[in-house]
Structures are given as C-alpha cells and as structure tokens.
C-alpha cells in the first residue's frame, strides 16, 4: 500500500490513523533516511493515545516509554545502536515482551535481534512532501493494512491523506 503525504499535517494525521488502528499493541517499524519523517509520524501515532507534547527521537537513550490512556507506547530510535545485541542491555527483551505498541526508527540497525514488524513503513521524499509505503510481515499486520485500506476508502478526506492502495 502507498500513501502520499503532501505536508506535515497530513503526515501527522496519517500517523494518528495508524496509531488508532494498532490499538496500543504491536510493532510498527519506520524505515527511511534522516529527515524522511519518521519522528513526525511517531508524533501522530502518540496523538492517537492523547499525547500532544513534543516528540524527540531518543537517539541517545534509544528508547522512550510513554504511558498513555491506559496504554503503553515505546518509541525507539536505533540510529546509534552499535550492534543489535546491545538491545539486550537496554532492556529490549522486556520492551518487546510487553503488551504495548513499539514504534521503531532505524530498525535496520537491530536486524537479527528485533522480532518481525507487524507493519514495515518506508518513507521517501516526494516533491515537497513524503510518500509512505506499507508492508505487513505478520498475520495481524496484514489484517491492519486491510482495515486501513477500508478506512481510507470510506473516509479519505476526513483522514487528511491521499493514497493509492
Ligand atoms: P526523521 O525522524 O525521519 O529523521 P523527522 O520526522 O524529524 O524525520 O522530519 C524531518 C523534517 O521533515 C521535519 O522538519 C518535518 O517537519 C518534515 N516533514 C515531515 N513530514 C513531512 C511531509 N509529509 N511533508 C513535508 N515535510 C515533512
Ligand atoms: Mg527521527
């Protein structure tokens, strides 16, 4: 599935739609270069759980936990991870065992250690905006993308984003 995100507000709105869809559990991995919009998308995801504050990539701490609305969301940024095994030392096992939503920037740095994503989302610059490509890697991810495609068909304008399924 591909979605065009012409500006930042569409980008955040799309993140919020995705955040609602995941219902506080699962794994959303965000691929794309520096500046592609991974943290901006995470801001939208967190907004789905009522968080309106600033979101900074946890580049040095690697993981930022949020307890929101009875749900837990972990935001990881693995850009500075030296070795996937380091995820053991930062409590990665507990993070991924938790009944929570894990949003991971730079999942490629943790390849081999990280469990598979439900949804892998790749962001690219497209003109002044961005393009998101979504792929599922689990049965739940597949169901989530099918639900997203349906919601998009019914609610295109209200969701604030456009795309081609
Ligand atoms: P990343 O986390 O991938 O490094 P950021 O989320 O920090 O990237 O975004 C980098 C910049 O891109 C920010 O200034 C943000 O405002 C801008 N941006 C994000 N999404 C879009 C979009 N869809 N269209 C235009 N600019 C965007
Ligand atoms: Mg970032």
JSON list of N, CA and C in Angstrom, two decimals, residues 48-96:
[
{"chain": "A", "resi": 48, "resn": "UNK", "atom": "N", "xyz": [-2.78, 9.65, 18.79]},
{"chain": "A", "resi": 48, "resn": "UNK", "atom": "CA", "xyz": [-3.93, 8.73, 18.83]},
{"chain": "A", "resi": 48, "resn": "UNK", "atom": "C", "xyz": [-4.23, 8.29, 20.26]},
{"chain": "A", "resi": 49, "resn": "UNK", "atom": "N", "xyz": [-3.23, 8.38, 21.14]},
{"chain": "A", "resi": 49, "resn": "UNK", "atom": "CA", "xyz": [-3.42, 7.98, 22.55]},
{"chain": "A", "resi": 49, "resn": "UNK", "atom": "C", "xyz": [-3.49, 9.19, 23.46]},
{"chain": "A", "resi": 50, "resn": "UNK", "atom": "N", "xyz": [-3.70, 10.36, 22.86]},
{"chain": "A", "resi": 50, "resn": "UNK", "atom": "CA", "xyz": [-3.93, 11.57, 23.64]},
{"chain": "A", "resi": 50, "resn": "UNK", "atom": "C", "xyz": [-2.69, 12.37, 23.97]},
{"chain": "A", "resi": 51, "resn": "UNK", "atom": "N", "xyz": [-1.54, 11.97, 23.44]},
{"chain": "A", "resi": 51, "resn": "UNK", "atom": "CA", "xyz": [-0.30, 12.71, 23.74]},
{"chain": "A", "resi": 51, "resn": "UNK", "atom": "C", "xyz": [-0.13, 13.86, 22.75]},
{"chain": "A", "resi": 52, "resn": "UNK", "atom": "N", "xyz": [-0.05, 15.09, 23.28]},
{"chain": "A", "resi": 52, "resn": "UNK", "atom": "CA", "xyz": [0.02, 16.26, 22.41]},
{"chain": "A", "resi": 52, "resn": "UNK", "atom": "C", "xyz": [1.37, 16.97, 22.54]},
{"chain": "A", "resi": 53, "resn": "UNK", "atom": "N", "xyz": [2.26, 16.39, 23.33]},
{"chain": "A", "resi": 53, "resn": "UNK", "atom": "CA", "xyz": [3.53, 17.07, 23.60]},
{"chain": "A", "resi": 53, "resn": "UNK", "atom": "C", "xyz": [4.54, 16.92, 22.48]},
{"chain": "A", "resi": 54, "resn": "UNK", "atom": "N", "xyz": [5.72, 17.46, 22.73]},
{"chain": "A", "resi": 54, "resn": "UNK", "atom": "CA", "xyz": [6.80, 17.36, 21.76]},
{"chain": "A", "resi": 54, "resn": "UNK", "atom": "C", "xyz": [7.34, 15.93, 21.77]},
{"chain": "A", "resi": 55, "resn": "UNK", "atom": "N", "xyz": [7.80, 15.49, 20.61]},
{"chain": "A", "resi": 55, "resn": "UNK", "atom": "CA", "xyz": [8.40, 14.16, 20.48]},
{"chain": "A", "resi": 55, "resn": "UNK", "atom": "C", "xyz": [9.79, 14.33, 19.92]},
{"chain": "A", "resi": 56, "resn": "UNK", "atom": "N", "xyz": [10.77, 13.91, 20.69]},
{"chain": "A", "resi": 56, "resn": "UNK", "atom": "CA", "xyz": [12.15, 13.95, 20.21]},
{"chain": "A", "resi": 56, "resn": "UNK", "atom": "C", "xyz": [12.60, 12.52, 20.01]},
{"chain": "A", "resi": 57, "resn": "UNK", "atom": "N", "xyz": [13.30, 12.25, 18.94]},
{"chain": "A", "resi": 57, "resn": "UNK", "atom": "CA", "xyz": [13.84, 10.92, 18.76]},
{"chain": "A", "resi": 57, "resn": "UNK", "atom": "C", "xyz": [14.77, 10.58, 19.91]},
{"chain": "A", "resi": 58, "resn": "UNK", "atom": "N", "xyz": [14.59, 9.44, 20.56]},
{"chain": "A", "resi": 58, "resn": "UNK", "atom": "CA", "xyz": [15.51, 9.06, 21.64]},
{"chain": "A", "resi": 58, "resn": "UNK", "atom": "C", "xyz": [16.82, 8.52, 21.07]},
{"chain": "A", "resi": 59, "resn": "UNK", "atom": "N", "xyz": [17.55, 9.41, 20.41]},
{"chain": "A", "resi": 59, "resn": "UNK", "atom": "CA", "xyz": [18.75, 8.99, 19.69]},
{"chain": "A", "resi": 59, "resn": "UNK", "atom": "C", "xyz": [19.81, 8.43, 20.63]},
{"chain": "A", "resi": 60, "resn": "UNK", "atom": "N", "xyz": [19.95, 9.03, 21.83]},
{"chain": "A", "resi": 60, "resn": "UNK", "atom": "CA", "xyz": [21.00, 8.59, 22.75]},
{"chain": "A", "resi": 60, "resn": "UNK", "atom": "C", "xyz": [20.50, 7.57, 23.76]},
{"chain": "A", "resi": 61, "resn": "UNK", "atom": "N", "xyz": [19.25, 7.74, 24.22]},
{"chain": "A", "resi": 61, "resn": "UNK", "atom": "CA", "xyz": [18.71, 6.79, 25.20]},
{"chain": "A", "resi": 61, "resn": "UNK", "atom": "C", "xyz": [18.15, 5.55, 24.50]},
{"chain": "A", "resi": 62, "resn": "UNK", "atom": "N", "xyz": [17.96, 5.62, 23.21]},
{"chain": "A", "resi": 62, "resn": "UNK", "atom": "CA", "xyz": [17.45, 4.55, 22.34]},
{"chain": "A", "resi": 62, "resn": "UNK", "atom": "C", "xyz": [15.97, 4.25, 22.51]},
{"chain": "A", "resi": 63, "resn": "UNK", "atom": "N", "xyz": [15.45, 4.36, 23.76]},
{"chain": "A", "resi": 63, "resn": "UNK", "atom": "CA", "xyz": [14.03, 4.06, 23.94]},
{"chain": "A", "resi": 63, "resn": "UNK", "atom": "C", "xyz": [13.37, 5.07, 24.87]},
{"chain": "A", "resi": 64, "resn": "UNK", "atom": "N", "xyz": [12.18, 5.50, 24.47]},
{"chain": "A", "resi": 64, "resn": "UNK", "atom": "CA", "xyz": [11.39, 6.43, 25.28]},
{"chain": "A", "resi": 64, "resn": "UNK", "atom": "C", "xyz": [10.02, 5.78, 25.53]},
{"chain": "A", "resi": 65, "resn": "UNK", "atom": "N", "xyz": [9.73, 5.46, 26.80]},
{"chain": "A", "resi": 65, "resn": "UNK", "atom": "CA", "xyz": [8.42, 4.86, 27.08]},
{"chain": "A", "resi": 65, "resn": "UNK", "atom": "C", "xyz": [7.36, 5.93, 27.35]},
{"chain": "A", "resi": 66, "resn": "UNK", "atom": "N", "xyz": [6.15, 5.70, 26.89]},
{"chain": "A", "resi": 66, "resn": "UNK", "atom": "CA", "xyz": [5.01, 6.58, 27.17]},
{"chain": "A", "resi": 66, "resn": "UNK", "atom": "C", "xyz": [3.91, 5.73, 27.78]},
{"chain": "A", "resi": 67, "resn": "UNK", "atom": "N", "xyz": [3.30, 6.21, 28.86]},
{"chain": "A", "resi": 67, "resn": "UNK", "atom": "CA", "xyz": [2.12, 5.56, 29.43]},
{"chain": "A", "resi": 67, "resn": "UNK", "atom": "C", "xyz": [0.96, 6.50, 29.20]},
{"chain": "A", "resi": 68, "resn": "UNK", "atom": "N", "xyz": [0.03, 6.09, 28.34]},
{"chain": "A", "resi": 68, "resn": "UNK", "atom": "CA", "xyz": [-1.00, 6.99, 27.86]},
{"chain": "A", "resi": 68, "resn": "UNK", "atom": "C", "xyz": [-2.34, 6.31, 27.84]},
{"chain": "A", "resi": 69, "resn": "UNK", "atom": "N", "xyz": [-3.32, 6.91, 28.48]},
{"chain": "A", "resi": 69, "resn": "UNK", "atom": "CA", "xyz": [-4.69, 6.45, 28.23]},
{"chain": "A", "resi": 69, "resn": "UNK", "atom": "C", "xyz": [-4.81, 4.94, 28.51]},
{"chain": "A", "resi": 70, "resn": "UNK", "atom": "N", "xyz": [-4.10, 4.47, 29.54]},
{"chain": "A", "resi": 70, "resn": "UNK", "atom": "CA", "xyz": [-4.14, 3.05, 29.87]},
{"chain": "A", "resi": 70, "resn": "UNK", "atom": "C", "xyz": [-3.34, 2.16, 28.92]},
{"chain": "A", "resi": 71, "resn": "UNK", "atom": "N", "xyz": [-2.64, 2.80, 27.96]},
{"chain": "A", "resi": 71, "resn": "UNK", "atom": "CA", "xyz": [-1.84, 2.03, 27.00]},
{"chain": "A", "resi": 71, "resn": "UNK", "atom": "C", "xyz": [-0.37, 2.40, 27.16]},
{"chain": "A", "resi": 72, "resn": "UNK", "atom": "N", "xyz": [0.49, 1.53, 26.70]},
{"chain": "A", "resi": 72, "resn": "UNK", "atom": "CA", "xyz": [1.91, 1.86, 26.70]},
{"chain": "A", "resi": 72, "resn": "UNK", "atom": "C", "xyz": [2.43, 1.88, 25.28]},
{"chain": "A", "resi": 73, "resn": "UNK", "atom": "N", "xyz": [3.21, 2.93, 24.98]},
{"chain": "A", "resi": 73, "resn": "UNK", "atom": "CA", "xyz": [3.85, 3.03, 23.67]},
{"chain": "A", "resi": 73, "resn": "UNK", "atom": "C", "xyz": [5.34, 3.22, 23.91]},
{"chain": "A", "resi": 74, "resn": "UNK", "atom": "N", "xyz": [6.16, 2.43, 23.24]},
{"chain": "A", "resi": 74, "resn": "UNK", "atom": "CA", "xyz": [7.61, 2.60, 23.29]},
{"chain": "A", "resi": 74, "resn": "UNK", "atom": "C", "xyz": [8.07, 3.17, 21.96]},
{"chain": "A", "resi": 75, "resn": "UNK", "atom": "N", "xyz": [8.82, 4.26, 22.03]},
{"chain": "A", "resi": 75, "resn": "UNK", "atom": "CA", "xyz": [9.40, 4.86, 20.83]},
{"chain": "A", "resi": 75, "resn": "UNK", "atom": "C", "xyz": [10.89, 4.59, 20.85]},
{"chain": "A", "resi": 76, "resn": "UNK", "atom": "N", "xyz": [11.36, 3.83, 19.89]},
{"chain": "A", "resi": 76, "resn": "UNK", "atom": "CA", "xyz": [12.79, 3.51, 19.82]},
{"chain": "A", "resi": 76, "resn": "UNK", "atom": "C", "xyz": [13.41, 4.18, 18.61]},
{"chain": "A", "resi": 77, "resn": "UNK", "atom": "N", "xyz": [14.65, 4.63, 18.79]},
{"chain": "A", "resi": 77, "resn": "UNK", "atom": "CA", "xyz": [15.44, 5.16, 17.68]},
{"chain": "A", "resi": 77, "resn": "UNK", "atom": "C", "xyz": [16.80, 4.47, 17.74]},
{"chain": "A", "resi": 78, "resn": "UNK", "atom": "N", "xyz": [17.05, 3.58, 16.82]},
{"chain": "A", "resi": 78, "resn": "UNK", "atom": "CA", "xyz": [18.24, 2.72, 16.89]},
{"chain": "A", "resi": 78, "resn": "UNK", "atom": "C", "xyz": [19.40, 3.24, 16.04]},
{"chain": "A", "resi": 79, "resn": "UNK", "atom": "N", "xyz": [19.29, 4.53, 15.62]},
{"chain": "A", "resi": 79, "resn": "UNK", "atom": "CA", "xyz": [20.32, 5.08, 14.73]},
{"chain": "A", "resi": 79, "resn": "UNK", "atom": "C", "xyz": [21.73, 4.87, 15.29]},
{"chain": "A", "resi": 80, "resn": "UNK", "atom": "N", "xyz": [21.87, 5.05, 16.61]},
{"chain": "A", "resi": 80, "resn": "UNK", "atom": "CA", "xyz": [23.21, 4.97, 17.21]},
{"chain": "A", "resi": 80, "resn": "UNK", "atom": "C", "xyz": [23.52, 3.62, 17.85]},
{"chain": "A", "resi": 81, "resn": "UNK", "atom": "N", "xyz": [22.69, 2.66, 17.57]},
{"chain": "A", "resi": 81, "resn": "UNK", "atom": "CA", "xyz": [22.95, 1.32, 18.09]},
{"chain": "A", "resi": 81, "resn": "UNK", "atom": "C", "xyz": [24.18, 0.74, 17.39]},
{"chain": "A", "resi": 82, "resn": "UNK", "atom": "N", "xyz": [25.17, 0.31, 18.19]},
{"chain": "A", "resi": 82, "resn": "UNK", "atom": "CA", "xyz": [26.39, -0.20, 17.58]},
{"chain": "A", "resi": 82, "resn": "UNK", "atom": "C", "xyz": [26.20, -1.61, 17.05]},
{"chain": "A", "resi": 83, "resn": "UNK", "atom": "N", "xyz": [25.46, -2.40, 17.79]},
{"chain": "A", "resi": 83, "resn": "UNK", "atom": "CA", "xyz": [25.32, -3.82, 17.48]},
{"chain": "A", "resi": 83, "resn": "UNK", "atom": "C", "xyz": [23.93, -4.25, 17.94]},
{"chain": "A", "resi": 84, "resn": "UNK", "atom": "N", "xyz": [23.24, -5.06, 17.16]},
{"chain": "A", "resi": 84, "resn": "UNK", "atom": "CA", "xyz": [21.88, -5.47, 17.56]},
{"chain": "A", "resi": 84, "resn": "UNK", "atom": "C", "xyz": [21.81, -6.08, 18.96]},
{"chain": "A", "resi": 85, "resn": "UNK", "atom": "N", "xyz": [22.91, -6.76, 19.39]},
{"chain": "A", "resi": 85, "resn": "UNK", "atom": "CA", "xyz": [22.92, -7.40, 20.71]},
{"chain": "A", "resi": 85, "resn": "UNK", "atom": "C", "xyz": [22.80, -6.39, 21.85]},
{"chain": "A", "resi": 86, "resn": "UNK", "atom": "N", "xyz": [23.18, -5.13, 21.58]},
{"chain": "A", "resi": 86, "resn": "UNK", "atom": "CA", "xyz": [23.05, -4.08, 22.60]},
{"chain": "A", "resi": 86, "resn": "UNK", "atom": "C", "xyz": [21.61, -3.92, 23.06]},
{"chain": "A", "resi": 87, "resn": "UNK", "atom": "N", "xyz": [20.67, -4.37, 22.24]},
{"chain": "A", "resi": 87, "resn": "UNK", "atom": "CA", "xyz": [19.26, -4.26, 22.63]},
{"chain": "A", "resi": 87, "resn": "UNK", "atom": "C", "xyz": [18.98, -5.07, 23.90]},
{"chain": "A", "resi": 88, "resn": "UNK", "atom": "N", "xyz": [19.77, -6.11, 24.14]},
{"chain": "A", "resi": 88, "resn": "UNK", "atom": "CA", "xyz": [19.66, -6.88, 25.38]},
{"chain": "A", "resi": 88, "resn": "UNK", "atom": "C", "xyz": [19.92, -5.99, 26.59]},
{"chain": "A", "resi": 89, "resn": "UNK", "atom": "N", "xyz": [20.96, -5.15, 26.48]},
{"chain": "A", "resi": 89, "resn": "UNK", "atom": "CA", "xyz": [21.42, -4.36, 27.63]},
{"chain": "A", "resi": 89, "resn": "UNK", "atom": "C", "xyz": [20.53, -3.17, 27.91]},
{"chain": "A", "resi": 90, "resn": "UNK", "atom": "N", "xyz": [19.75, -2.74, 26.98]},
{"chain": "A", "resi": 90, "resn": "UNK", "atom": "CA", "xyz": [18.85, -1.61, 27.23]},
{"chain": "A", "resi": 90, "resn": "UNK", "atom": "C", "xyz": [17.44, -2.10, 27.59]},
{"chain": "A", "resi": 91, "resn": "UNK", "atom": "N", "xyz": [17.32, -3.38, 27.89]},
{"chain": "A", "resi": 91, "resn": "UNK", "atom": "CA", "xyz": [16.01, -3.90, 28.29]},
{"chain": "A", "resi": 91, "resn": "UNK", "atom": "C", "xyz": [15.08, -4.18, 27.13]},
{"chain": "A", "resi": 92, "resn": "UNK", "atom": "N", "xyz": [15.65, -4.42, 25.99]},
{"chain": "A", "resi": 92, "resn": "UNK", "atom": "CA", "xyz": [14.85, -4.67, 24.79]},
{"chain": "A", "resi": 92, "resn": "UNK", "atom": "C", "xyz": [13.91, -5.85, 24.92]},
{"chain": "A", "resi": 93, "resn": "UNK", "atom": "N", "xyz": [14.37, -6.85, 25.65]},
{"chain": "A", "resi": 93, "resn": "UNK", "atom": "CA", "xyz": [13.54, -8.05, 25.80]},
{"chain": "A", "resi": 93, "resn": "UNK", "atom": "C", "xyz": [12.21, -7.72, 26.49]},
{"chain": "A", "resi": 94, "resn": "UNK", "atom": "N", "xyz": [12.31, -6.89, 27.56]},
{"chain": "A", "resi": 94, "resn": "UNK", "atom": "CA", "xyz": [11.09, -6.50, 28.29]},
{"chain": "A", "resi": 94, "resn": "UNK", "atom": "C", "xyz": [10.20, -5.61, 27.43]},
{"chain": "A", "resi": 95, "resn": "UNK", "atom": "N", "xyz": [10.84, -4.73, 26.66]},
{"chain": "A", "resi": 95, "resn": "UNK", "atom": "CA", "xyz": [10.06, -3.82, 25.80]},
{"chain": "A", "resi": 95, "resn": "UNK", "atom": "C", "xyz": [9.21, -4.62, 24.81]},
{"chain": "A", "resi": 96, "resn": "UNK", "atom": "N", "xyz": [9.83, -5.60, 24.16]},
{"chain": "A", "resi": 96, "resn": "UNK", "atom": "CA", "xyz": [9.10, -6.32, 23.11]},
{"chain": "A", "resi": 96, "resn": "UNK", "atom": "C", "xyz": [8.20, -7.42, 23.67]}
]
